[in-house]
PDB file of C-alpha atoms in Angstrom:
ATOM      1  CA  UNK F   1       0.000   0.000   0.000  1.00  0.00           C
ATOM      2  CA  UNK F   2       1.493   3.337  -1.076  1.00  0.00           C
ATOM      3  CA  UNK F   3       1.286   6.379   1.159  1.00  0.00           C
ATOM      4  CA  UNK F   4       0.154   8.295  -1.922  1.00  0.00           C
ATOM      5  CA  UNK F   5      -3.184   6.493  -1.799  1.00  0.00           C
ATOM      6  CA  UNK F   6      -3.750   7.226   1.889  1.00  0.00           C
ATOM      7  CA  UNK F   7      -6.076  10.002   2.987  1.00  0.00           C
ATOM      8  CA  UNK F   8      -6.402  11.820   6.276  1.00  0.00           C
ATOM      9  CA  UNK F   9      -9.582  11.151   8.204  1.00  0.00           C
ATOM     10  CA  UNK F  10     -10.881  14.597   7.220  1.00  0.00           C
ATOM     11  CA  UNK F  11     -10.222  14.039   3.505  1.00  0.00           C
ATOM     12  CA  UNK F  12     -11.745  10.586   3.641  1.00  0.00           C
ATOM     13  CA  UNK F  13     -14.816  11.860   5.490  1.00  0.00           C
ATOM     14  CA  UNK F  14     -15.536  14.355   2.679  1.00  0.00           C
ATOM     15  CA  UNK F  15     -15.209  11.700  -0.020  1.00  0.00           C
ATOM     16  CA  UNK F  16     -17.314   9.183   1.897  1.00  0.00           C
ATOM     17  CA  UNK F  17     -20.068  11.563   2.969  1.00  0.00           C
ATOM     18  CA  UNK F  18     -19.509  10.728   6.625  1.00  0.00           C
ATOM     19  CA  UNK F  19     -18.520  12.835   9.588  1.00  0.00           C
ATOM     20  CA  UNK F  20     -15.153  12.446  11.299  1.00  0.00           C
ATOM     21  CA  UNK F  21     -17.022  11.542  14.476  1.00  0.00           C
ATOM     22  CA  UNK F  22     -18.873   8.749  12.631  1.00  0.00           C
ATOM     23  CA  UNK F  23     -15.648   7.350  11.182  1.00  0.00           C
ATOM     24  CA  UNK F  24     -14.070   7.229  14.616  1.00  0.00           C
ATOM     25  CA  UNK F  25     -17.127   5.448  15.971  1.00  0.00           C
ATOM     26  CA  UNK F  26     -17.168   2.920  13.121  1.00  0.00           C
ATOM     27  CA  UNK F  27     -13.509   2.203  13.812  1.00  0.00           C
ATOM     28  CA  UNK F  28     -14.236   1.731  17.507  1.00  0.00           C
ATOM     29  CA  UNK F  29     -17.020  -0.785  16.849  1.00  0.00           C
ATOM     30  CA  UNK F  30     -15.032  -2.656  14.189  1.00  0.00           C
ATOM     31  CA  UNK F  31     -17.211  -1.662  11.246  1.00  0.00           C
ATOM     32  CA  UNK F  32     -14.717   0.333   9.190  1.00  0.00           C
ATOM     33  CA  UNK F  33     -11.109   0.314  10.363  1.00  0.00           C
ATOM     34  CA  UNK F  34      -8.607   2.780   8.882  1.00  0.00           C
ATOM     35  CA  UNK F  35      -5.916   1.426   6.591  1.00  0.00           C
ATOM     36  CA  UNK F  36      -3.209   2.861   8.812  1.00  0.00           C
ATOM     37  CA  UNK F  37      -2.943   4.290  12.320  1.00  0.00           C
ATOM     38  CA  UNK F  38       0.164   6.215  13.356  1.00  0.00           C
ATOM     39  CA  UNK F  39       1.386   4.455  16.515  1.00  0.00           C
ATOM     40  CA  UNK F  40       2.742   7.698  17.984  1.00  0.00           C
ATOM     41  CA  UNK F  41       0.040  10.246  17.139  1.00  0.00           C
ATOM     42  CA  UNK F  42      -2.947   7.920  16.687  1.00  0.00           C
ATOM     43  CA  UNK F  43      -3.804   9.667  13.416  1.00  0.00           C
ATOM     44  CA  UNK F  44      -6.032   7.550  11.232  1.00  0.00           C
ATOM     45  CA  UNK F  45      -5.504   7.295   7.491  1.00  0.00           C
ATOM     46  CA  UNK F  46      -7.734   5.590   4.959  1.00  0.00           C
ATOM     47  CA  UNK F  47      -7.132   4.086   1.534  1.00  0.00           C
ATOM     48  CA  UNK F  48      -9.096   5.359  -1.463  1.00  0.00           C
ATOM     49  CA  UNK F  49     -10.280   1.785  -2.076  1.00  0.00           C
ATOM     50  CA  UNK F  50     -12.319   2.046   1.151  1.00  0.00           C
ATOM     51  CA  UNK F  51     -14.511   4.845  -0.168  1.00  0.00           C
ATOM     52  CA  UNK F  52     -17.061   2.469  -1.740  1.00  0.00           C
ATOM     53  CA  UNK F  53     -17.578   0.597   1.536  1.00  0.00           C
ATOM     54  CA  UNK F  54     -17.808   3.870   3.477  1.00  0.00           C
ATOM     55  CA  UNK F  55     -20.447   5.239   1.098  1.00  0.00           C
ATOM     56  CA  UNK F  56     -22.413   2.012   1.384  1.00  0.00           C
ATOM     57  CA  UNK F  57     -22.311   2.337   5.176  1.00  0.00           C
ATOM     58  CA  UNK F  58     -23.525   5.933   4.828  1.00  0.00           C
ATOM     59  CA  UNK F  59     -26.432   4.807   2.638  1.00  0.00           C
ATOM     60  CA  UNK F  60     -27.401   2.019   5.011  1.00  0.00           C
ATOM     61  CA  UNK F  61     -27.275   4.288   8.045  1.00  0.00           C
ATOM     62  CA  UNK F  62     -29.507   6.766   6.205  1.00  0.00           C
ATOM     63  CA  UNK F  63     -32.002   3.890   6.034  1.00  0.00           C
ATOM     64  CA  UNK F  64     -31.697   3.617   9.839  1.00  0.00           C
ATOM     65  CA  UNK F  65     -30.351   0.096   9.507  1.00  0.00           C
ATOM     66  CA  UNK F  66     -28.854  -0.867  12.900  1.00  0.00           C
ATOM     67  CA  UNK F  67     -25.066  -1.073  13.003  1.00  0.00           C
ATOM     68  CA  UNK F  68     -24.919  -4.807  13.616  1.00  0.00           C
ATOM     69  CA  UNK F  69     -27.005  -5.349  10.474  1.00  0.00           C
ATOM     70  CA  UNK F  70     -24.946  -2.820   8.505  1.00  0.00           C
ATOM     71  CA  UNK F  71     -21.946  -5.001   9.264  1.00  0.00           C
ATOM     72  CA  UNK F  72     -23.734  -8.067   7.851  1.00  0.00           C
ATOM     73  CA  UNK F  73     -24.672  -6.287   4.623  1.00  0.00           C
ATOM     74  CA  UNK F  74     -21.276  -4.647   4.074  1.00  0.00           C
ATOM     75  CA  UNK F  75     -19.564  -8.018   4.511  1.00  0.00           C
ATOM     76  CA  UNK F  76     -21.272  -9.327   1.351  1.00  0.00           C
ATOM     77  CA  UNK F  77     -23.771  -6.867  -0.175  1.00  0.00           C
ATOM     78  CA  UNK F  78     -24.911  -9.190  -2.964  1.00  0.00           C
ATOM     79  CA  UNK F  79     -25.499 -12.261  -0.810  1.00  0.00           C
ATOM     80  CA  UNK F  80     -28.956 -13.761  -0.154  1.00  0.00           C
ATOM     81  CA  UNK F  81     -28.372 -13.059   3.549  1.00  0.00           C
ATOM     82  CA  UNK F  82     -27.857  -9.339   2.856  1.00  0.00           C
ATOM     83  CA  UNK F  83     -31.002  -9.209   0.731  1.00  0.00           C
ATOM     84  CA  UNK F  84     -32.939 -10.921   3.496  1.00  0.00           C
ATOM     85  CA  UNK F  85     -31.686  -8.368   6.031  1.00  0.00           C
ATOM     86  CA  UNK F  86     -32.749  -5.481   3.796  1.00  0.00           C
ATOM     87  CA  UNK F  87     -36.153  -7.024   3.053  1.00  0.00           C
ATOM     88  CA  UNK F  88     -36.818  -7.479   6.776  1.00  0.00           C
ATOM     89  CA  UNK F  89     -35.742  -3.892   7.420  1.00  0.00           C
ATOM     90  CA  UNK F  90     -38.081  -2.642   4.696  1.00  0.00           C
ATOM     91  CA  UNK F  91     -40.935  -4.474   6.438  1.00  0.00           C
ATOM     92  CA  UNK F  92     -39.928  -2.809   9.717  1.00  0.00           C
ATOM     93  CA  UNK F  93     -39.973   0.626   8.076  1.00  0.00           C
ATOM     94  CA  UNK F  94     -43.478  -0.040   6.749  1.00  0.00           C
ATOM     95  CA  UNK F  95     -44.593  -1.007  10.267  1.00  0.00           C
ATOM     96  CA  UNK F  96     -43.017   2.170  11.649  1.00  0.00           C
ATOM     97  CA  UNK F  97     -44.770   4.285   9.006  1.00  0.00           C
ATOM     98  CA  UNK F  98     -48.120   2.652   9.735  1.00  0.00           C
ATOM     99  CA  UNK F  99     -47.646   3.227  13.457  1.00  0.00           C
ATOM    100  CA  UNK F 100     -46.728   6.882  12.864  1.00  0.00           C
ATOM    101  CA  UNK F 101     -49.776   7.319  10.614  1.00  0.00           C
ATOM    102  CA  UNK F 102     -51.977   6.011  13.442  1.00  0.00           C
ATOM    103  CA  UNK F 103     -50.319   8.383  15.894  1.00  0.00           C
ATOM    104  CA  UNK F 104     -50.918  11.321  13.534  1.00  0.00           C
ATOM    105  CA  UNK F 105     -54.543  10.338  13.008  1.00  0.00           C
ATOM    106  CA  UNK F 106     -55.209   9.998  16.736  1.00  0.00           C
ATOM    107  CA  UNK F 107     -53.426  13.261  17.573  1.00  0.00           C
ATOM    108  CA  UNK F 108     -55.434  15.042  14.880  1.00  0.00           C
ATOM    109  CA  UNK F 109     -58.665  13.564  16.227  1.00  0.00           C
ATOM    110  CA  UNK F 110     -57.822  14.615  19.766  1.00  0.00           C
ATOM    111  CA  UNK F 111     -56.981  18.114  18.549  1.00  0.00           C
ATOM    112  CA  UNK F 112     -60.325  18.500  16.781  1.00  0.00           C
ATOM    113  CA  UNK F 113     -62.635  16.530  19.105  1.00  0.00           C
ATOM    114  CA  UNK F 114     -60.885  16.750  22.464  1.00  0.00           C
ATOM    115  CA  UNK F 115     -59.132  14.077  24.517  1.00  0.00           C
ATOM    116  CA  UNK F 116     -61.536  11.493  25.973  1.00  0.00           C
ATOM    117  CA  UNK F 117     -61.116  10.612  29.623  1.00  0.00           C
ATOM    118  CA  UNK F 118     -60.538   6.919  30.231  1.00  0.00           C
ATOM    119  CA  UNK F 119     -63.121   5.159  32.375  1.00  0.00           C
ATOM    120  CA  UNK F 120     -61.620   2.916  35.029  1.00  0.00           C
ATOM    121  CA  UNK F 121     -63.307  -0.449  34.635  1.00  0.00           C
ATOM    122  CA  UNK F 122     -64.113  -2.041  37.972  1.00  0.00           C
ATOM    123  CA  UNK F 123     -64.960  -5.655  38.548  1.00  0.00           C
ATOM    124  CA  UNK F 124     -64.687  -8.215  35.752  1.00  0.00           C
ATOM    125  CA  UNK F 125     -65.716  -7.560  32.156  1.00  0.00           C
ATOM    126  CA  UNK F 126     -65.293  -9.686  28.991  1.00  0.00           C
ATOM    127  CA  UNK F 127     -62.461  -8.259  26.899  1.00  0.00           C
ATOM    128  CA  UNK F 128     -61.374 -10.818  24.301  1.00  0.00           C
ATOM    129  CA  UNK F 129     -62.334 -13.951  22.429  1.00  0.00           C
ATOM    130  CA  UNK F 130     -60.152 -15.968  20.058  1.00  0.00           C
ATOM    131  CA  UNK F 131     -61.367 -17.888  17.034  1.00  0.00           C
ATOM    132  CA  UNK F 132     -59.236 -20.795  15.854  1.00  0.00           C
ATOM    133  CA  UNK F 133     -58.550 -20.642  12.112  1.00  0.00           C
ATOM    134  CA  UNK F 134     -56.373 -22.699   9.810  1.00  0.00           C
ATOM    135  CA  UNK F 135     -55.402 -19.866   7.442  1.00  0.00           C
ATOM    136  CA  UNK F 136     -55.425 -16.299   8.779  1.00  0.00           C
ATOM    137  CA  UNK F 137     -55.405 -14.620   5.369  1.00  0.00           C
ATOM    138  CA  UNK F 138     -58.371 -16.697   4.213  1.00  0.00           C
ATOM    139  CA  UNK F 139     -60.203 -16.008   7.485  1.00  0.00           C
ATOM    140  CA  UNK F 140     -59.530 -12.252   7.221  1.00  0.00           C
ATOM    141  CA  UNK F 141     -60.956 -12.254   3.712  1.00  0.00           C
ATOM    142  CA  UNK F 142     -64.088 -14.057   4.924  1.00  0.00           C
ATOM    143  CA  UNK F 143     -64.771 -11.700   7.844  1.00  0.00           C
ATOM    144  CA  UNK F 144     -64.169  -8.678   5.635  1.00  0.00           C
ATOM    145  CA  UNK F 145     -66.573  -9.966   2.977  1.00  0.00           C
ATOM    146  CA  UNK F 146     -69.193 -11.305   5.388  1.00  0.00           C
ATOM    147  CA  UNK F 147     -69.270  -8.542   8.015  1.00  0.00           C
ATOM    148  CA  UNK F 148     -67.082  -5.711   6.734  1.00  0.00           C
ATOM    149  CA  UNK F 149     -64.611  -6.234   9.591  1.00  0.00           C
ATOM    150  CA  UNK F 150     -61.106  -4.800   9.275  1.00  0.00           C
ATOM    151  CA  UNK F 151     -58.212  -5.795  11.512  1.00  0.00           C
ATOM    152  CA  UNK F 152     -56.052  -3.228  13.279  1.00  0.00           C
ATOM    153  CA  UNK F 153     -52.863  -3.472  15.314  1.00  0.00           C
ATOM    154  CA  UNK F 154     -53.786  -4.312  18.898  1.00  0.00           C
ATOM    155  CA  UNK F 155     -50.272  -4.980  20.191  1.00  0.00           C
ATOM    156  CA  UNK F 156     -46.914  -3.683  19.007  1.00  0.00           C
ATOM    157  CA  UNK F 157     -43.496  -5.087  19.912  1.00  0.00           C
ATOM    158  CA  UNK F 158     -39.980  -4.482  18.564  1.00  0.00           C
ATOM    159  CA  UNK F 159     -40.253  -7.624  16.441  1.00  0.00           C
ATOM    160  CA  UNK F 160     -43.831  -7.731  15.215  1.00  0.00           C
ATOM    161  CA  UNK F 161     -47.304  -6.234  15.131  1.00  0.00           C
ATOM    162  CA  UNK F 162     -50.247  -8.304  16.375  1.00  0.00           C
ATOM    163  CA  UNK F 163     -53.644  -7.681  14.847  1.00  0.00           C
ATOM    164  CA  UNK F 164     -57.259  -8.247  15.769  1.00  0.00           C
ATOM    165  CA  UNK F 165     -60.724  -6.758  15.480  1.00  0.00           C
ATOM    166  CA  UNK F 166     -61.159  -4.024  18.053  1.00  0.00           C
ATOM    167  CA  UNK F 167     -64.582  -2.854  19.145  1.00  0.00           C
ATOM    168  CA  UNK F 168     -64.810   0.286  21.242  1.00  0.00           C
ATOM    169  CA  UNK F 169     -61.910   1.935  23.081  1.00  0.00           C
ATOM    170  CA  UNK F 170     -59.622   0.308  25.629  1.00  0.00           C
ATOM    171  CA  UNK F 171     -60.568   1.368  29.136  1.00  0.00           C
ATOM    172  CA  UNK F 172     -64.155   2.047  28.097  1.00  0.00           C
ATOM    173  CA  UNK F 173     -67.095  -0.247  28.921  1.00  0.00           C
ATOM    174  CA  UNK F 174     -67.672  -1.014  25.217  1.00  0.00           C
ATOM    175  CA  UNK F 175     -64.130  -2.326  24.605  1.00  0.00           C
ATOM    176  CA  UNK F 176     -63.778  -5.834  23.165  1.00  0.00           C
ATOM    177  CA  UNK F 177     -61.250  -7.736  21.032  1.00  0.00           C
ATOM    178  CA  UNK F 178     -61.900 -10.517  18.533  1.00  0.00           C
ATOM    179  CA  UNK F 179     -58.679 -12.291  17.536  1.00  0.00           C
ATOM    180  CA  UNK F 180     -58.060 -14.820  14.758  1.00  0.00           C
ATOM    181  CA  UNK F 181     -55.746 -17.469  16.182  1.00  0.00           C
ATOM    182  CA  UNK F 182     -53.686 -19.591  13.789  1.00  0.00           C
ATOM    183  CA  UNK F 183     -52.368 -23.117  14.421  1.00  0.00           C
ATOM    184  CA  UNK F 184     -49.007 -21.683  15.508  1.00  0.00           C
ATOM    185  CA  UNK F 185     -50.540 -20.050  18.589  1.00  0.00           C
ATOM    186  CA  UNK F 186     -49.808 -21.816  21.874  1.00  0.00           C
ATOM    187  CA  UNK F 187     -53.410 -21.199  22.951  1.00  0.00           C
ATOM    188  CA  UNK F 188     -54.985 -22.077  19.609  1.00  0.00           C
ATOM    189  CA  UNK F 189     -58.623 -22.841  20.432  1.00  0.00           C
ATOM    190  CA  UNK F 190     -60.908 -25.466  19.007  1.00  0.00           C
ATOM    191  CA  UNK F 191     -64.155 -24.508  17.332  1.00  0.00           C
ATOM    192  CA  UNK F 192     -65.809 -21.586  19.072  1.00  0.00           C
ATOM    193  CA  UNK F 193     -69.234 -19.965  19.148  1.00  0.00           C
ATOM    194  CA  UNK F 194     -69.724 -16.192  19.144  1.00  0.00           C
ATOM    195  CA  UNK F 195     -72.592 -13.842  18.396  1.00  0.00           C
ATOM    196  CA  UNK F 196     -72.883 -10.543  16.494  1.00  0.00           C
ATOM    197  CA  UNK F 197     -75.667  -8.004  16.569  1.00  0.00           C
ATOM    198  CA  UNK F 198     -76.362  -6.805  13.023  1.00  0.00           C
ATOM    199  CA  UNK F 199     -78.348  -3.921  11.610  1.00  0.00           C
ATOM    200  CA  UNK F 200     -80.239  -6.025   9.063  1.00  0.00           C
ATOM    201  CA  UNK F 201     -80.418  -9.722   9.928  1.00  0.00           C
ATOM    202  CA  UNK F 202     -81.710 -10.868   6.533  1.00  0.00           C
ATOM    203  CA  UNK F 203     -78.991  -9.050   4.609  1.00  0.00           C
ATOM    204  CA  UNK F 204     -76.255 -10.045   7.072  1.00  0.00           C
ATOM    205  CA  UNK F 205     -77.282 -13.705   6.829  1.00  0.00           C
ATOM    206  CA  UNK F 206     -77.270 -13.623   3.008  1.00  0.00           C
ATOM    207  CA  UNK F 207     -73.968 -11.747   2.911  1.00  0.00           C
ATOM    208  CA  UNK F 208     -72.283 -14.296   5.189  1.00  0.00           C
ATOM    209  CA  UNK F 209     -73.468 -17.152   2.965  1.00  0.00           C
ATOM    210  CA  UNK F 210     -72.188 -15.377  -0.151  1.00  0.00           C
ATOM    211  CA  UNK F 211     -68.815 -14.938   1.561  1.00  0.00           C
ATOM    212  CA  UNK F 212     -68.486 -18.694   2.154  1.00  0.00           C
ATOM    213  CA  UNK F 213     -70.349 -19.386   5.402  1.00  0.00           C
ATOM    214  CA  UNK F 214     -72.589 -22.420   5.828  1.00  0.00           C
ATOM    215  CA  UNK F 215     -76.088 -22.025   7.212  1.00  0.00           C
ATOM    216  CA  UNK F 216     -76.416 -23.694  10.605  1.00  0.00           C
ATOM    217  CA  UNK F 217     -79.742 -22.275  11.809  1.00  0.00           C
ATOM    218  CA  UNK F 218     -82.128 -20.454   9.465  1.00  0.00           C
ATOM    219  CA  UNK F 219     -83.556 -17.068  10.369  1.00  0.00           C
ATOM    220  CA  UNK F 220     -86.149 -17.461  13.096  1.00  0.00           C
ATOM    221  CA  UNK F 221     -87.899 -15.609  15.921  1.00  0.00           C
ATOM    222  CA  UNK F 222     -87.461 -17.739  19.068  1.00  0.00           C
ATOM    223  CA  UNK F 223     -89.495 -16.878  22.110  1.00  0.00           C
ATOM    224  CA  UNK F 224     -87.823 -14.460  24.520  1.00  0.00           C
ATOM    225  CA  UNK F 225     -84.928 -13.636  22.151  1.00  0.00           C
ATOM    226  CA  UNK F 226     -84.235 -11.232  19.300  1.00  0.00           C
ATOM    227  CA  UNK F 227     -84.821 -12.521  15.784  1.00  0.00           C
ATOM    228  CA  UNK F 228     -81.679 -14.472  14.903  1.00  0.00           C
ATOM    229  CA  UNK F 229     -79.873 -17.049  12.774  1.00  0.00           C
ATOM    230  CA  UNK F 230     -76.572 -18.932  12.815  1.00  0.00           C
ATOM    231  CA  UNK F 231     -73.893 -19.745  10.266  1.00  0.00           C
ATOM    232  CA  UNK F 232     -70.508 -21.433  10.466  1.00  0.00           C
ATOM    233  CA  UNK F 233     -67.389 -19.833   9.037  1.00  0.00           C
ATOM    234  CA  UNK F 234     -64.966 -21.762   6.759  1.00  0.00           C
ATOM    235  CA  UNK F 235     -63.143 -23.051   9.859  1.00  0.00           C
ATOM    236  CA  UNK F 236     -66.308 -24.400  11.495  1.00  0.00           C
ATOM    237  CA  UNK F 237     -66.745 -21.660  14.106  1.00  0.00           C
ATOM    238  CA  UNK F 238     -70.391 -20.930  14.919  1.00  0.00           C
ATOM    239  CA  UNK F 239     -71.518 -17.333  14.357  1.00  0.00           C
ATOM    240  CA  UNK F 240     -74.883 -16.327  15.756  1.00  0.00           C
ATOM    241  CA  UNK F 241     -76.461 -13.258  14.196  1.00  0.00           C
ATOM    242  CA  UNK F 242     -78.949 -11.184  16.186  1.00  0.00           C
ATOM    243  CA  UNK F 243     -81.176  -8.481  14.834  1.00  0.00           C
ATOM    244  CA  UNK F 244     -79.882  -5.232  16.341  1.00  0.00           C
TER     245      UNK F 244
END
């Protein structure tokens, strides 16, 4: 390696689009070591051949890719492993954007309508039911077509978002969750029975059948109960429908 190809840390920083502070940090964590370090002064010098790697690091950090994953990608940018890392990070960015959109929407709603005070629920109240399904995507499509239900994120962790059908507002008396539970769940239930109140029983019954439900009990008016019917979803769960 010729000294003529070596650059001071300041010169290299300008070519790479990184700050001197960042270069020192990347050296400290073993991500991008200088080509030469003066043993007496500690001055770092870099080779021009390192510019491409430094610019790649700059690009990846602009994407907010964590340093330990930047190291994996820089090691072999064209590898299947690197592509998998970047695909997973893209999914994470989409989750972050969706979460921020929800925060913006809720903040805007609070600004225009006021902030609701949470009611402290006392005693015991039903809060959640899980329906066992074999294929979540197929089940989501059925409940969207049959009842117009749309899932939302009900729990967020660093690794994943968990979805369900939320009714009402948490902390309020009308709050309730309906969760589709796949075979991978440790508490995957067997066939369940739940009931929905609907605005128009006849139309709701027909719509559920068109979406793929099977009629279990035809529309009737039993004594002492609202007019109702029952269908089973594609996974065999019983769904009672009550005229609202």
